[in-house]
Coordinates of C-alpha atoms in Angstrom, one line a residue:
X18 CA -36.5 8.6 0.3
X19 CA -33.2 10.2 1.7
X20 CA -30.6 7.9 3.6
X21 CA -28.3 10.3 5.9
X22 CA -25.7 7.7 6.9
X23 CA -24.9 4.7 6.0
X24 CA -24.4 1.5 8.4
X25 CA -22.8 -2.3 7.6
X26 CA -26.4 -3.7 6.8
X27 CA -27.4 -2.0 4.1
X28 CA -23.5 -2.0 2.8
X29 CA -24.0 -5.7 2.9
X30 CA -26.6 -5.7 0.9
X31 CA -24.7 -3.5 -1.7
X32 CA -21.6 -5.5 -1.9
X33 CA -23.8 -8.4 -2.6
X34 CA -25.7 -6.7 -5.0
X35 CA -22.7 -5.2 -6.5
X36 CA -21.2 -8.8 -6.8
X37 CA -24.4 -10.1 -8.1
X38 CA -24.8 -7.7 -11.0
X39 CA -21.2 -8.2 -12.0
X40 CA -21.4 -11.9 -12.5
X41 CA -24.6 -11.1 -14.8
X42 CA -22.7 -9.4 -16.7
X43 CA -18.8 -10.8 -16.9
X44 CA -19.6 -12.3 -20.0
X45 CA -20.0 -9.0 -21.8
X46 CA -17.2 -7.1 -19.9
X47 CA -15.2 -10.1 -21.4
X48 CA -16.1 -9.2 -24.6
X49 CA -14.9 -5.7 -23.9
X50 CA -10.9 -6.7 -23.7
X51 CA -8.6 -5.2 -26.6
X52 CA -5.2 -6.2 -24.9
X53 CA -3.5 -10.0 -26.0
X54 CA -2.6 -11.0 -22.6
X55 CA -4.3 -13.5 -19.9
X56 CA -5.5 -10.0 -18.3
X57 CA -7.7 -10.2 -21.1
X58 CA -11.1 -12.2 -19.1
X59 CA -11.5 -9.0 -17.2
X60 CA -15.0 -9.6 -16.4
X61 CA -14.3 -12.9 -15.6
X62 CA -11.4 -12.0 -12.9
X63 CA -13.5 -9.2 -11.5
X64 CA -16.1 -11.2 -10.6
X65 CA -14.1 -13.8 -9.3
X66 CA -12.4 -10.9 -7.0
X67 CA -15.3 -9.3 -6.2
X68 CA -17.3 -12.5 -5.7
X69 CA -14.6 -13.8 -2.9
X70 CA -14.9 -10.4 -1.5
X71 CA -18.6 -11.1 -0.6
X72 CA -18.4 -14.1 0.6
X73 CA -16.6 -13.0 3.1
X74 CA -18.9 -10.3 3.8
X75 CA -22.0 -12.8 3.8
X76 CA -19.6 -14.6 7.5
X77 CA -19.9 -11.5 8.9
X78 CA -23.2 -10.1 10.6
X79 CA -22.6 -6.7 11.6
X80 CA -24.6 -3.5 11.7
X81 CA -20.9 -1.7 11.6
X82 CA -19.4 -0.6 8.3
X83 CA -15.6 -0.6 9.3
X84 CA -16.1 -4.2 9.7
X85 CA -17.6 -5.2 6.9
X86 CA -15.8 -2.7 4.7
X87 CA -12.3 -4.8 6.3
X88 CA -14.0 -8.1 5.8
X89 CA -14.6 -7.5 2.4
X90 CA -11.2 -6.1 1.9
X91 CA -9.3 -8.6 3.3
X92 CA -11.9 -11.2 0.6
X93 CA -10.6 -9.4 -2.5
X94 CA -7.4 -9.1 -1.6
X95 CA -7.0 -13.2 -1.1
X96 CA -9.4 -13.8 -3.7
X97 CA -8.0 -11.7 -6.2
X98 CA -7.2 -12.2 -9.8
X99 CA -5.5 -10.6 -13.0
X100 CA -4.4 -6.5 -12.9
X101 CA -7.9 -5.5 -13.0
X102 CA -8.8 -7.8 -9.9
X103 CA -6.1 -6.9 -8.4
X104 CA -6.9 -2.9 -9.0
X105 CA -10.3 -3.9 -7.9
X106 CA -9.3 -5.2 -4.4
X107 CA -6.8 -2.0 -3.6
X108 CA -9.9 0.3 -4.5
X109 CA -11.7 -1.4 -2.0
X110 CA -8.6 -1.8 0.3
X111 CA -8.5 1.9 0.3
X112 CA -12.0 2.4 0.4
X113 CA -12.2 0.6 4.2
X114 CA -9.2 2.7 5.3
X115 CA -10.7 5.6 4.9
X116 CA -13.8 4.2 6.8
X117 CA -11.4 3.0 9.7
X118 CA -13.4 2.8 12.6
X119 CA -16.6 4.2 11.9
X120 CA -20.0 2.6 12.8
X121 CA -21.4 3.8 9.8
X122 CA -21.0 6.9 7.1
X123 CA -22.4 10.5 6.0
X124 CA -21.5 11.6 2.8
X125 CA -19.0 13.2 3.8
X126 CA -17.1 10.1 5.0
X127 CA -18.4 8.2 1.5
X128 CA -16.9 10.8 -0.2
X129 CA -13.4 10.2 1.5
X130 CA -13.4 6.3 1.4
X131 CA -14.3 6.7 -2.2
X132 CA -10.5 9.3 -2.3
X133 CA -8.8 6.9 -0.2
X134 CA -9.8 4.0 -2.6
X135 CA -8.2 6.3 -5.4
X136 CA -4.8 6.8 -3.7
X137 CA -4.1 2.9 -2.8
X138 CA -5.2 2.0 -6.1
X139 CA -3.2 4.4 -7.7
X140 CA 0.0 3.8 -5.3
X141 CA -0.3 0.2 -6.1
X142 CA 0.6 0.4 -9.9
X143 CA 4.2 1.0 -10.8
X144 CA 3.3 2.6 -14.1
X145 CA -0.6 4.2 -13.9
X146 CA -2.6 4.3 -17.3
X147 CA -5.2 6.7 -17.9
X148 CA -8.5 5.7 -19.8
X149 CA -8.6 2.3 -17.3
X150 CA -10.6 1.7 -14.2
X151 CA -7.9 4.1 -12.4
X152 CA -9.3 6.5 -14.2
X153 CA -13.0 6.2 -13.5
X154 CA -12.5 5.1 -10.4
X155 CA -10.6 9.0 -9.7
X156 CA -12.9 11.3 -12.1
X157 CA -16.2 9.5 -9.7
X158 CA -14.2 9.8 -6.5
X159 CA -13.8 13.7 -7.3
X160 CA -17.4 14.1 -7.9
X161 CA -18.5 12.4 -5.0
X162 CA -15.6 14.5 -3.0
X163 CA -17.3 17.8 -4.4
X164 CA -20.7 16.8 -4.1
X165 CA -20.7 15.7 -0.3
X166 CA -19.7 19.7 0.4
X167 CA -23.6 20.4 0.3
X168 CA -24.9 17.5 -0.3
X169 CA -26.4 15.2 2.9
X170 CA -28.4 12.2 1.0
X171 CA -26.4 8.8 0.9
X172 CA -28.4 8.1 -2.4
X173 CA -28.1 10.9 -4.1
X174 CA -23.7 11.0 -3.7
X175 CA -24.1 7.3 -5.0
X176 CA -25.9 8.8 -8.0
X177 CA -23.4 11.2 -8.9
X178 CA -20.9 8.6 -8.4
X179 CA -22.8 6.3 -10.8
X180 CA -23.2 9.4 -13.2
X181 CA -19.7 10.5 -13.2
X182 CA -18.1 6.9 -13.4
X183 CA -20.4 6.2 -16.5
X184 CA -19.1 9.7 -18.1
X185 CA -15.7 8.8 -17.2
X186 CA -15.9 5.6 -18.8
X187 CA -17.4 6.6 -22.1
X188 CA -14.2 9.0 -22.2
X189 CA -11.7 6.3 -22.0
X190 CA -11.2 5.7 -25.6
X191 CA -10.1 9.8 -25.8
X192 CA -7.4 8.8 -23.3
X193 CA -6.3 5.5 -25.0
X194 CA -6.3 5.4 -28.9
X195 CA -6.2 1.3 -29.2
X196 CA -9.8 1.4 -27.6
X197 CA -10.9 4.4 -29.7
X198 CA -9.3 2.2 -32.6
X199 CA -11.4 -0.6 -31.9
X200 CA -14.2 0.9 -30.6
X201 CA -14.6 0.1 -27.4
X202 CA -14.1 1.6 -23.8
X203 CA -12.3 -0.1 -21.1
X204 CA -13.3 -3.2 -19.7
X205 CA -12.2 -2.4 -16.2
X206 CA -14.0 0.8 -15.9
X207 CA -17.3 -1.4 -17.3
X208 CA -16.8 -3.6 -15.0
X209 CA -16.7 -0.7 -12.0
X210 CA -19.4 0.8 -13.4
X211 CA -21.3 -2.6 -13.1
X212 CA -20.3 -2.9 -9.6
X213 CA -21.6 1.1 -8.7
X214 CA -24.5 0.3 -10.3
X215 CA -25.0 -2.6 -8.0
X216 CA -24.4 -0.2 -5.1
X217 CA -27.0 2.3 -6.0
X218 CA -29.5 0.0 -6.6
X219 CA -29.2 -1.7 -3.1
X220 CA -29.8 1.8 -1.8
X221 CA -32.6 2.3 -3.3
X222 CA -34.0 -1.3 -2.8
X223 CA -34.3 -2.1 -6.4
X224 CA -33.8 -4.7 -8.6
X225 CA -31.6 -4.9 -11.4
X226 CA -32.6 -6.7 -14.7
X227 CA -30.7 -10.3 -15.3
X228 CA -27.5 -10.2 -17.8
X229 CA -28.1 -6.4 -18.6
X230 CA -25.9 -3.6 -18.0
X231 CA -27.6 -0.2 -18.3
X232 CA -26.8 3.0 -20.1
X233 CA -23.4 1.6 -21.9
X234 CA -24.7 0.1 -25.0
X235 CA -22.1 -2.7 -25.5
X236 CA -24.2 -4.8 -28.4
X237 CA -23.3 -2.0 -29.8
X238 CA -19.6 -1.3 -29.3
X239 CA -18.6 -4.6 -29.0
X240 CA -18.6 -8.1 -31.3
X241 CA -16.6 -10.8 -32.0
X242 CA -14.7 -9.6 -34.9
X243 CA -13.8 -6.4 -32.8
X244 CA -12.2 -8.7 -30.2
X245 CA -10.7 -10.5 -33.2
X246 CA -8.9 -7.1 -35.0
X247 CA -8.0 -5.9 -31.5
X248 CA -5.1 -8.9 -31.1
X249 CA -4.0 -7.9 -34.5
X250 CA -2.8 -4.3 -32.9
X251 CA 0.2 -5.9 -31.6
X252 CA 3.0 -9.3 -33.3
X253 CA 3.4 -11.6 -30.6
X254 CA 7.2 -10.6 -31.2
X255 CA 6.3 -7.7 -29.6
X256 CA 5.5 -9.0 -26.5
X257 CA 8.6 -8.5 -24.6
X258 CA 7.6 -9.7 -21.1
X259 CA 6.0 -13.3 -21.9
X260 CA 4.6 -14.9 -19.1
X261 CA 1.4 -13.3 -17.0
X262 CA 2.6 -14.2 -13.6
X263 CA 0.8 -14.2 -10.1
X264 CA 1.4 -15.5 -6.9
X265 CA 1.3 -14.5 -2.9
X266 CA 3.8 -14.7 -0.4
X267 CA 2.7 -15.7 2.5
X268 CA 5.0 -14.1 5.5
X269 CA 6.9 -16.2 7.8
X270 CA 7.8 -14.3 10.8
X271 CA 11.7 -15.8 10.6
X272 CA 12.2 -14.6 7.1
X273 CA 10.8 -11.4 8.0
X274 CA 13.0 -11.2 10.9
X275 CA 16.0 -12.3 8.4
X276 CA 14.7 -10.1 5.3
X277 CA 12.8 -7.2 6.9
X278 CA 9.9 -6.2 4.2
X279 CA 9.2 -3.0 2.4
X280 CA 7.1 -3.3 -0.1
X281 CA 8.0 -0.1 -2.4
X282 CA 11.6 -1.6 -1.9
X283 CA 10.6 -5.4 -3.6
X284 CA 7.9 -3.5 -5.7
X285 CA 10.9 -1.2 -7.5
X286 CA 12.8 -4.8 -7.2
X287 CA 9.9 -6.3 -9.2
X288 CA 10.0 -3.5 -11.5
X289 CA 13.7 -4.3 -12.5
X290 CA 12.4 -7.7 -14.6
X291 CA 8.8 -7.2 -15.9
X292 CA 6.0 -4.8 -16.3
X293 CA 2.6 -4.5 -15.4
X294 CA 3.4 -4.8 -12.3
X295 CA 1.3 -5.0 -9.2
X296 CA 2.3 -5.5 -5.6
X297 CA -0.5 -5.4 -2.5
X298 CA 0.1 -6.8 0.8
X299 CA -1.5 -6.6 4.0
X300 CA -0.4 -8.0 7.9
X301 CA -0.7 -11.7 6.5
X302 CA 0.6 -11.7 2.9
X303 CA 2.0 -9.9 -0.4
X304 CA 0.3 -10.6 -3.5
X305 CA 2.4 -10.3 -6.9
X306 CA 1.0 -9.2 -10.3
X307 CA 3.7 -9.0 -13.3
X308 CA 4.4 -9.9 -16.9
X309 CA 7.8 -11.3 -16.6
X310 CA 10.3 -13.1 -18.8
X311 CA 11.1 -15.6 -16.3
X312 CA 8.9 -15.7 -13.6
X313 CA 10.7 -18.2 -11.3
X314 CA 12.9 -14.9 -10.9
X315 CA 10.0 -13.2 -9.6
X316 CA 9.1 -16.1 -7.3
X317 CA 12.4 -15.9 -5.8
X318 CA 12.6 -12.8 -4.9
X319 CA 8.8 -12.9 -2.8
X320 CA 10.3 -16.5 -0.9
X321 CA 13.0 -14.0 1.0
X322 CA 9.4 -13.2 2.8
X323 CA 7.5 -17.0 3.5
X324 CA 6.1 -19.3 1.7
X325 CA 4.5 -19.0 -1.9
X326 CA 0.7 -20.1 -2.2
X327 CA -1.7 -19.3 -5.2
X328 CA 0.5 -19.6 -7.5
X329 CA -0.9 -19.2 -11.5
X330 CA 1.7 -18.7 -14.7
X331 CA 0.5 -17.8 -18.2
X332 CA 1.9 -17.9 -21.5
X333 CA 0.9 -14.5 -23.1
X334 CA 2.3 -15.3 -26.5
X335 CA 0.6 -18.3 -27.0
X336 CA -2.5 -16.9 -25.8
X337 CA -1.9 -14.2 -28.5
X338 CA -1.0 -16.7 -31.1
X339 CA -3.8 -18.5 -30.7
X340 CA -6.0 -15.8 -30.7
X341 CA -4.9 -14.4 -34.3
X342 CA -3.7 -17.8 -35.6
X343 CA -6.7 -18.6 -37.7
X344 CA -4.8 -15.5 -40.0
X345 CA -2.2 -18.0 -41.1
X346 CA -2.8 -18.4 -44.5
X347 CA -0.9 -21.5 -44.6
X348 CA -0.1 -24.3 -42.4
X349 CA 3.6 -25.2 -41.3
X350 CA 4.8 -28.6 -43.1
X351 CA 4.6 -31.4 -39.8
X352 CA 8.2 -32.1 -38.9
X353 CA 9.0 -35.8 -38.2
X354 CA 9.9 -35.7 -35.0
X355 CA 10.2 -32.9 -31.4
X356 CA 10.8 -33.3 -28.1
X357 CA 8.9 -31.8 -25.6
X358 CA 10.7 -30.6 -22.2
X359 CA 9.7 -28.3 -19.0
X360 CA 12.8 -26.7 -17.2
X361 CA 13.0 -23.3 -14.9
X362 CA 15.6 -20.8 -15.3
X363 CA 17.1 -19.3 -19.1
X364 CA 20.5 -21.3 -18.8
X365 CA 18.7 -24.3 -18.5
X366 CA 16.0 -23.6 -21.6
X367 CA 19.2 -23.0 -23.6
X368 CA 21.1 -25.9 -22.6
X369 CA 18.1 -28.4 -23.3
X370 CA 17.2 -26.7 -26.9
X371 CA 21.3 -26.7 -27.7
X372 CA 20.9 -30.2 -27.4
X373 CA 17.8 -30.7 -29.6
X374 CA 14.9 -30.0 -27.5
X375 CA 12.1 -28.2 -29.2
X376 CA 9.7 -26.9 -27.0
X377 CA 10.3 -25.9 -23.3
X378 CA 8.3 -25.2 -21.0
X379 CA 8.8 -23.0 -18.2
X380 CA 8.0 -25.2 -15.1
X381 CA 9.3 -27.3 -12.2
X382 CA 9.1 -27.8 -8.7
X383 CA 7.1 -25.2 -7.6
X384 CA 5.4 -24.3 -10.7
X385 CA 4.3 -27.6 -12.7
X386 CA 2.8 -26.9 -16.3
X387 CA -1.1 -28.2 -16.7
X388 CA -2.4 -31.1 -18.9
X389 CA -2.9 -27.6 -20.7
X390 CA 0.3 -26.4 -21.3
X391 CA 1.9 -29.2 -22.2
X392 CA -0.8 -30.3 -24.6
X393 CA 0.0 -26.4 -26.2
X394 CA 3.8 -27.1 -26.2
X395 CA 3.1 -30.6 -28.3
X396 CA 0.5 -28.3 -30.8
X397 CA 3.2 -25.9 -31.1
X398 CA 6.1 -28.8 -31.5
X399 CA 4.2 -29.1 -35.0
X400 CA 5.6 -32.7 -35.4
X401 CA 4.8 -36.1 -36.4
X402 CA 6.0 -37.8 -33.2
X403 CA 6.6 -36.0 -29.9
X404 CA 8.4 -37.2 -26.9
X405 CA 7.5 -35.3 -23.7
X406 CA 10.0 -34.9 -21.1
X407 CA 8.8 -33.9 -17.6
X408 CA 11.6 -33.9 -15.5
X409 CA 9.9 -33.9 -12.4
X410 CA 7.5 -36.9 -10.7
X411 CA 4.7 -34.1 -10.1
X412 CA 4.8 -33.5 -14.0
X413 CA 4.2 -37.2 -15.1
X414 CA 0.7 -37.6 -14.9
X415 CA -0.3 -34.2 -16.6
X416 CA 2.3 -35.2 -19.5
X417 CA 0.9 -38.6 -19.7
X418 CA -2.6 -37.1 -20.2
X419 CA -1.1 -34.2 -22.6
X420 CA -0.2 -37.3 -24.7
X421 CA -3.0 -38.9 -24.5
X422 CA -5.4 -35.9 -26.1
X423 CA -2.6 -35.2 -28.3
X424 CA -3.8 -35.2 -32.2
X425 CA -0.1 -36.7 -32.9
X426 CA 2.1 -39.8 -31.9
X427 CA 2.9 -38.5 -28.5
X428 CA 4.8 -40.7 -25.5
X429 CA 6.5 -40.1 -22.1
X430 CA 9.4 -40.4 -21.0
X431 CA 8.9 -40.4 -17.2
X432 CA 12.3 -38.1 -16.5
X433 CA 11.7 -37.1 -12.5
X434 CA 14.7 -35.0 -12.8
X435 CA 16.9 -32.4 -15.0
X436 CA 19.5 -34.7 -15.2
X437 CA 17.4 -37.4 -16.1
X438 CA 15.7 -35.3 -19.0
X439 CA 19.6 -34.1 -20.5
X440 CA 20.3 -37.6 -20.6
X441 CA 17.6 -38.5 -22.3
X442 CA 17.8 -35.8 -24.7
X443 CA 21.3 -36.9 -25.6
X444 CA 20.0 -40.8 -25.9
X445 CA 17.9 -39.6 -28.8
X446 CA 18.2 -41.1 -32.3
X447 CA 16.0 -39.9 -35.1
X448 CA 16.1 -43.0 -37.2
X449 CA 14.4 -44.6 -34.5
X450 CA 10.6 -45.8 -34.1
X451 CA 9.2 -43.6 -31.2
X452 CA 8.7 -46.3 -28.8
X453 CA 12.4 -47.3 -29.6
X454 CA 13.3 -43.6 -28.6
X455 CA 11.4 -44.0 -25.1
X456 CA 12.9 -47.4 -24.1
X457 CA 16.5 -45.4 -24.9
X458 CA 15.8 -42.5 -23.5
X459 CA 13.6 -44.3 -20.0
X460 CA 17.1 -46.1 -19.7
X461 CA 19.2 -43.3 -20.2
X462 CA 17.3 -41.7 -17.2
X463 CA 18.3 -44.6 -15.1
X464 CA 22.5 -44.3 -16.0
X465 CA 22.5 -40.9 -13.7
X466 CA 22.5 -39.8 -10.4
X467 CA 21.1 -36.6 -9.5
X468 CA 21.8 -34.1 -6.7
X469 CA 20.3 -31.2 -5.5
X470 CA 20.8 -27.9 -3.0
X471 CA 18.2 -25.5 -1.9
X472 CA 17.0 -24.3 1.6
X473 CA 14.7 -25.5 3.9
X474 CA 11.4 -23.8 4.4
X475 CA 10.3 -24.9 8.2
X476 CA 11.8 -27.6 10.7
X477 CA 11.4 -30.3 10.3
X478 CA 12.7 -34.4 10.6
X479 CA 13.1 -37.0 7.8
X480 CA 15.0 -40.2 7.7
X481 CA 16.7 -39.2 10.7
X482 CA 17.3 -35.9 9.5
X483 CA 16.9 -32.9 11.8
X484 CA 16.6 -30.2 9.5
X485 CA 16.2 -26.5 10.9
X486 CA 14.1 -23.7 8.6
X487 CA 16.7 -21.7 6.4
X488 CA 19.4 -24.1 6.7
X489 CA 20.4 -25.9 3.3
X490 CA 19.5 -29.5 2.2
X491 CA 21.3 -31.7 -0.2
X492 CA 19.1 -33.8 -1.8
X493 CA 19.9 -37.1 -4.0
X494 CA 17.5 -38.7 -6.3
X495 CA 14.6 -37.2 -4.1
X496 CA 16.1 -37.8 -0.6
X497 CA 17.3 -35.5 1.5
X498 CA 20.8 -36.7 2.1
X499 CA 22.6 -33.4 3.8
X500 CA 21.7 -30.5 5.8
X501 CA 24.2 -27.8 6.8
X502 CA 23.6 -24.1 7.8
X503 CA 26.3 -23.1 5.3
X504 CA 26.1 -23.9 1.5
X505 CA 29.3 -25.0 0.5
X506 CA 29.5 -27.3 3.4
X507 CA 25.9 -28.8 2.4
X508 CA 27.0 -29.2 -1.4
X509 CA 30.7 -31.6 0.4
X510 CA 28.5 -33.4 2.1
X511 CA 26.0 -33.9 -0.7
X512 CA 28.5 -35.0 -3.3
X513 CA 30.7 -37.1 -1.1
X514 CA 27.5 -39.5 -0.4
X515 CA 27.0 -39.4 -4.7
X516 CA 30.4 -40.0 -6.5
X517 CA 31.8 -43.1 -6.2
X518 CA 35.2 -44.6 -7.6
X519 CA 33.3 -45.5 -10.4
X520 CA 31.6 -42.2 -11.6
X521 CA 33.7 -40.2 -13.9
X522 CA 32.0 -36.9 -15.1
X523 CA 30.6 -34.2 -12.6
X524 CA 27.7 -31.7 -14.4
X525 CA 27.4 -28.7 -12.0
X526 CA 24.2 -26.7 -12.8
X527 CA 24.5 -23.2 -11.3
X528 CA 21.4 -21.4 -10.0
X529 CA 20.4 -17.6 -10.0
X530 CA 21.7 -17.4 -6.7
X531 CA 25.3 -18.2 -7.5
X532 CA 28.1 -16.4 -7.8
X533 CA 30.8 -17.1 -10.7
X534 CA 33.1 -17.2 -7.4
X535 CA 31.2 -20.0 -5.8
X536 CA 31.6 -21.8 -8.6
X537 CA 35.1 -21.9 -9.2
X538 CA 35.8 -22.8 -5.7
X539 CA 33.4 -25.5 -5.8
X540 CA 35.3 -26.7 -8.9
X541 CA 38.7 -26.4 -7.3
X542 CA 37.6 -28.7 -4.1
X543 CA 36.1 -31.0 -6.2
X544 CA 39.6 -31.3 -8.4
X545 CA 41.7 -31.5 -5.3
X546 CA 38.9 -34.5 -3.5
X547 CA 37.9 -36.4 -6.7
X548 CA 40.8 -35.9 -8.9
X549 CA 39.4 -39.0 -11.6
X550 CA 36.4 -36.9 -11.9
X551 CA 35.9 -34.9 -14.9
X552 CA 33.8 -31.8 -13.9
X553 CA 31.6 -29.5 -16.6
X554 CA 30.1 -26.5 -15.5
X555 CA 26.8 -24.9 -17.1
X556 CA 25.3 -22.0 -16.0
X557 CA 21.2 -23.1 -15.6
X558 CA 19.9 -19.8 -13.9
X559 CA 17.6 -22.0 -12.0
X560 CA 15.5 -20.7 -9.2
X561 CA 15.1 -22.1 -6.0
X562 CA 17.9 -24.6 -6.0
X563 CA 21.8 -23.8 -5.8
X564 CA 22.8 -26.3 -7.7
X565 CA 21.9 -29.3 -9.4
X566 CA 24.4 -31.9 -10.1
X567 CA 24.4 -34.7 -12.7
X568 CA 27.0 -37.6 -11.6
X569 CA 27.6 -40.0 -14.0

């Protein structure tokens, strides 16, 4: 049978075959993973990308390619997950460019969306690595490329595609020793070898066996103490970019207007505080991929654009710690007691363990820590008694669960604020009996007013309010007190609805987005207007709000 073009029916039924024999096989491309970071379930965030990319596919009924091709584009790009997702859906972004407009393909036009797929994926990764998916992706796109000179049979350019992606893959560990040292190849290219040889076999109108992926012996390569050694490669010291972070931006046409976007420009911004980085972004929305020290930072920087949706925040050393743990020959002596705290930004994670937290967790407003996380911070408190700290109302619940599945004496303090959670942390006694500790501490939270200044991210009206998108709002103890299009005059209008005759100490906690400058003339104002007030300055490094403010 030869196939001279091909149309958006039958590449339907290859992107759902494609899909179809990568879920069969996740599982294995799992097993394939050598690297100790959430990246690690590549098979499992393929098929989650790829999976969303034909679902949209299966909406659309249309005999033209173009359109499906963009359909299933635009799928992965929302749907995907982890670098090699992420690599997965520019492939395919680049692949429908290059088939812009066309009611259906030759070979020659395969061969080019195949190229174009090579150059966006490429383009999208600040620092390429060769013997990954790029790479098999490229050495089967330059087949194809050659191949459609003479040839003219849709099936047969697949087929070398297939051929030269499978030969490309087994090189991978020549191109990157730790898989050659483990004996493995790379679990991306697997996993687009899966998908090609989902593709081919939709052309042909065949059926591929359940759970079996042809040619690539994996039984072989692959077992569980492989997967085990591999972690050992690399200390969890050694991880210098902690947390596996993701999230997309989606754009608001007044931040765009206000903060025109470029995405080499906030890619190379990106760049400047992590690695394994990823940035993609279409008309609608930018989608982030890094490894970052504190990802908040990250955050930031995309909410110049619109709003943040799809947000997802790993701990990598933990991940890896937990992976290779089982190698510690002896177990850590239980310490009587820890505290347990989430808090956003490096001066803030400082300021709570300087005053005898033992575990933060990086987390807050827009980012809150699962049942999950917390349950790992109490495992890695490795105490008797733990006292958990949310310091925010949308963190209560999950702690009170964390506490509840905890092996330990574990309680909460229900701290709906940072203020409330350094106050609690300094109400501490450890001679105490734990629920002793929570009634002093609960209380504590209750002897301190909190304020709070960020920005505004639509219009809106509350309690009489009329607040306008971008324009600052002081908040106290969860209500919006202030609004003001200009900071300073927000924070005056914030703090002279909190301090009373009666309050005597003023904690200012400074966010990334202040200057040293700010600061001091804050502090000078707040001498001159409140002179019995005693004011202490701490430099939190919090995202997303100004400043926090602790009255007391």
């Amino acid at each position: 049978m030869t196939v001279r073009t091909l149309d958006g029916t039958v590449f339907t039924q290859m992107v759902r075959l494609g899909a179809h024999h990568l879920t069969n096989n996740a599982k294995k491309i799992d097993a394939l993973n050598v690297f100790p970071v959430p990246d690690g379930d590549t098979g499992t965030n393929m098929n989650l990308s790829m999976t969303s990319g034909a679902n949209e596919v299966k909406k659309l009924d249309s005999s033209n390619i173009s359109e499906v091709a963009q359909a299933f584009s635009k799928g992965l790009l929302m749907g995907a997950r982890g670098n090699s997702g992420v690599i997965l859906s520019q492939i395919f972004r680049g692949f429908a460019r290059g088939m812009d407009k066309k009611a259906e393909l030759t070979t020659e036009d395969l061969a080019q969306a195949f190229d174009m797929g090579v150059s966006t994926a490429y383009k999208a990764v600040m620092k390429p690595v060769e013997g990954t998916i790029l790479t098999v992706v490229k050495d089967a796109a330059k087949a194809a490329v050659e191949a459609s000179k003479n040839e003219k049979d849709v099936i047969a350019l697949m087929e070398t595609v297939l051929r030269e992606a499978k030969a490309s893959l087994k090189r991978t560990p020549d191109l990157l020793p730790v898989l050659k040292e483990v004996g493995v190849v790379d679990s991306g290219g697997q996993g687009l070898v899966t998908i090609y040889e989902g593709f081919l076999a939709a052309l042909k109108g065949e059926e591929l066996p359940e759970g079996v992926t042809s040619d690539v012996e994996m039984e072989e390569m692959v077992n569980a103490e492989h997967h085990k050694i591999a972690q050992d490669f690399m200390d969890t010291s050694e991880i210098e970019f902690g947390y596996c972070t993701e999230f997309m931006v989606k754009f608001d046409d007044v931040k765009i207007k206000a903060n025109p976007y470029n995405e080499e420009e906030f890619r190379n911004e990106l760049s400047e505080i992590g690695d394994s980085l990823l940035v993609v972004s279409d008309e609608d929305v930018v989608k982030v991929h890094v490894h970052a020290e504190y990802p908040g930072n990250a955050m930031t920087l995309g909410q110049r654009y619109g709003s943040l949706i799809n947000m997802k925040i790993e701990n990598m050393r933990e991940q890896h710690t937990a992976i290779v743990g089982e190698k510690e020959a002896v177990p850590k002596e239980k310490v009587p007691y820890a505290i347990v705290t989430v808090a956003m930004g490096k001066g803030l994670k400082s300021l709570l363990e300087s005053l005898g937290a033992s575990v933060v967790i990086e987390g807050g407003q827009t980012m809150n820590p699962s049942t999950q996380d917390i349950t790992n911070a109490i495992i890695e408190a490795n105490a008797e008694n733990v006292l958990i700290l949310p310091n925010n109302k949308n963190i209560i619940m999950a702690a009170e669960q964390a506490a509840e599945l905890a092996e330990v004496n574990a309680a909460v303090v229900p701290s709906k604020t940072i203020p409330q959670g350094i106050s609690a942390v300094l109400a501490f006694h450890p001679d105490s009996e734990i629920n002793e500790n929570k009634e002093a501490m609960h209380e504590a939270c209750g002897q301190v007013k909190t304020g709070q200044v960020t920005y505004a991210v639509r219009d809106t009206q509350i309690d009489g309010i009329t607040i306008e998108n971008g324009h600052f709002m002081g908040i106290a103890d969860g209500k919006i007190k202030a609004t003001h299009k200009d900071k300073s005059e927000t924070v005056k209008l914030l703090l002279e609805g909190m301090i009373t005759e009666d309050d005597e100490i003023l904690t200012i906690l400074q966010g990334e987005d202040v200057s040293d400058e700010e600061v001091e003339e804050l502090v000078k104002y707040i001498e001159e207007t409140y002179e019995e007030v005693e004011v202490e300055v701490h430099n939190g490094n919090q995202p997303i709000y100004s400043y926090i403010f602790s009255v007391e």
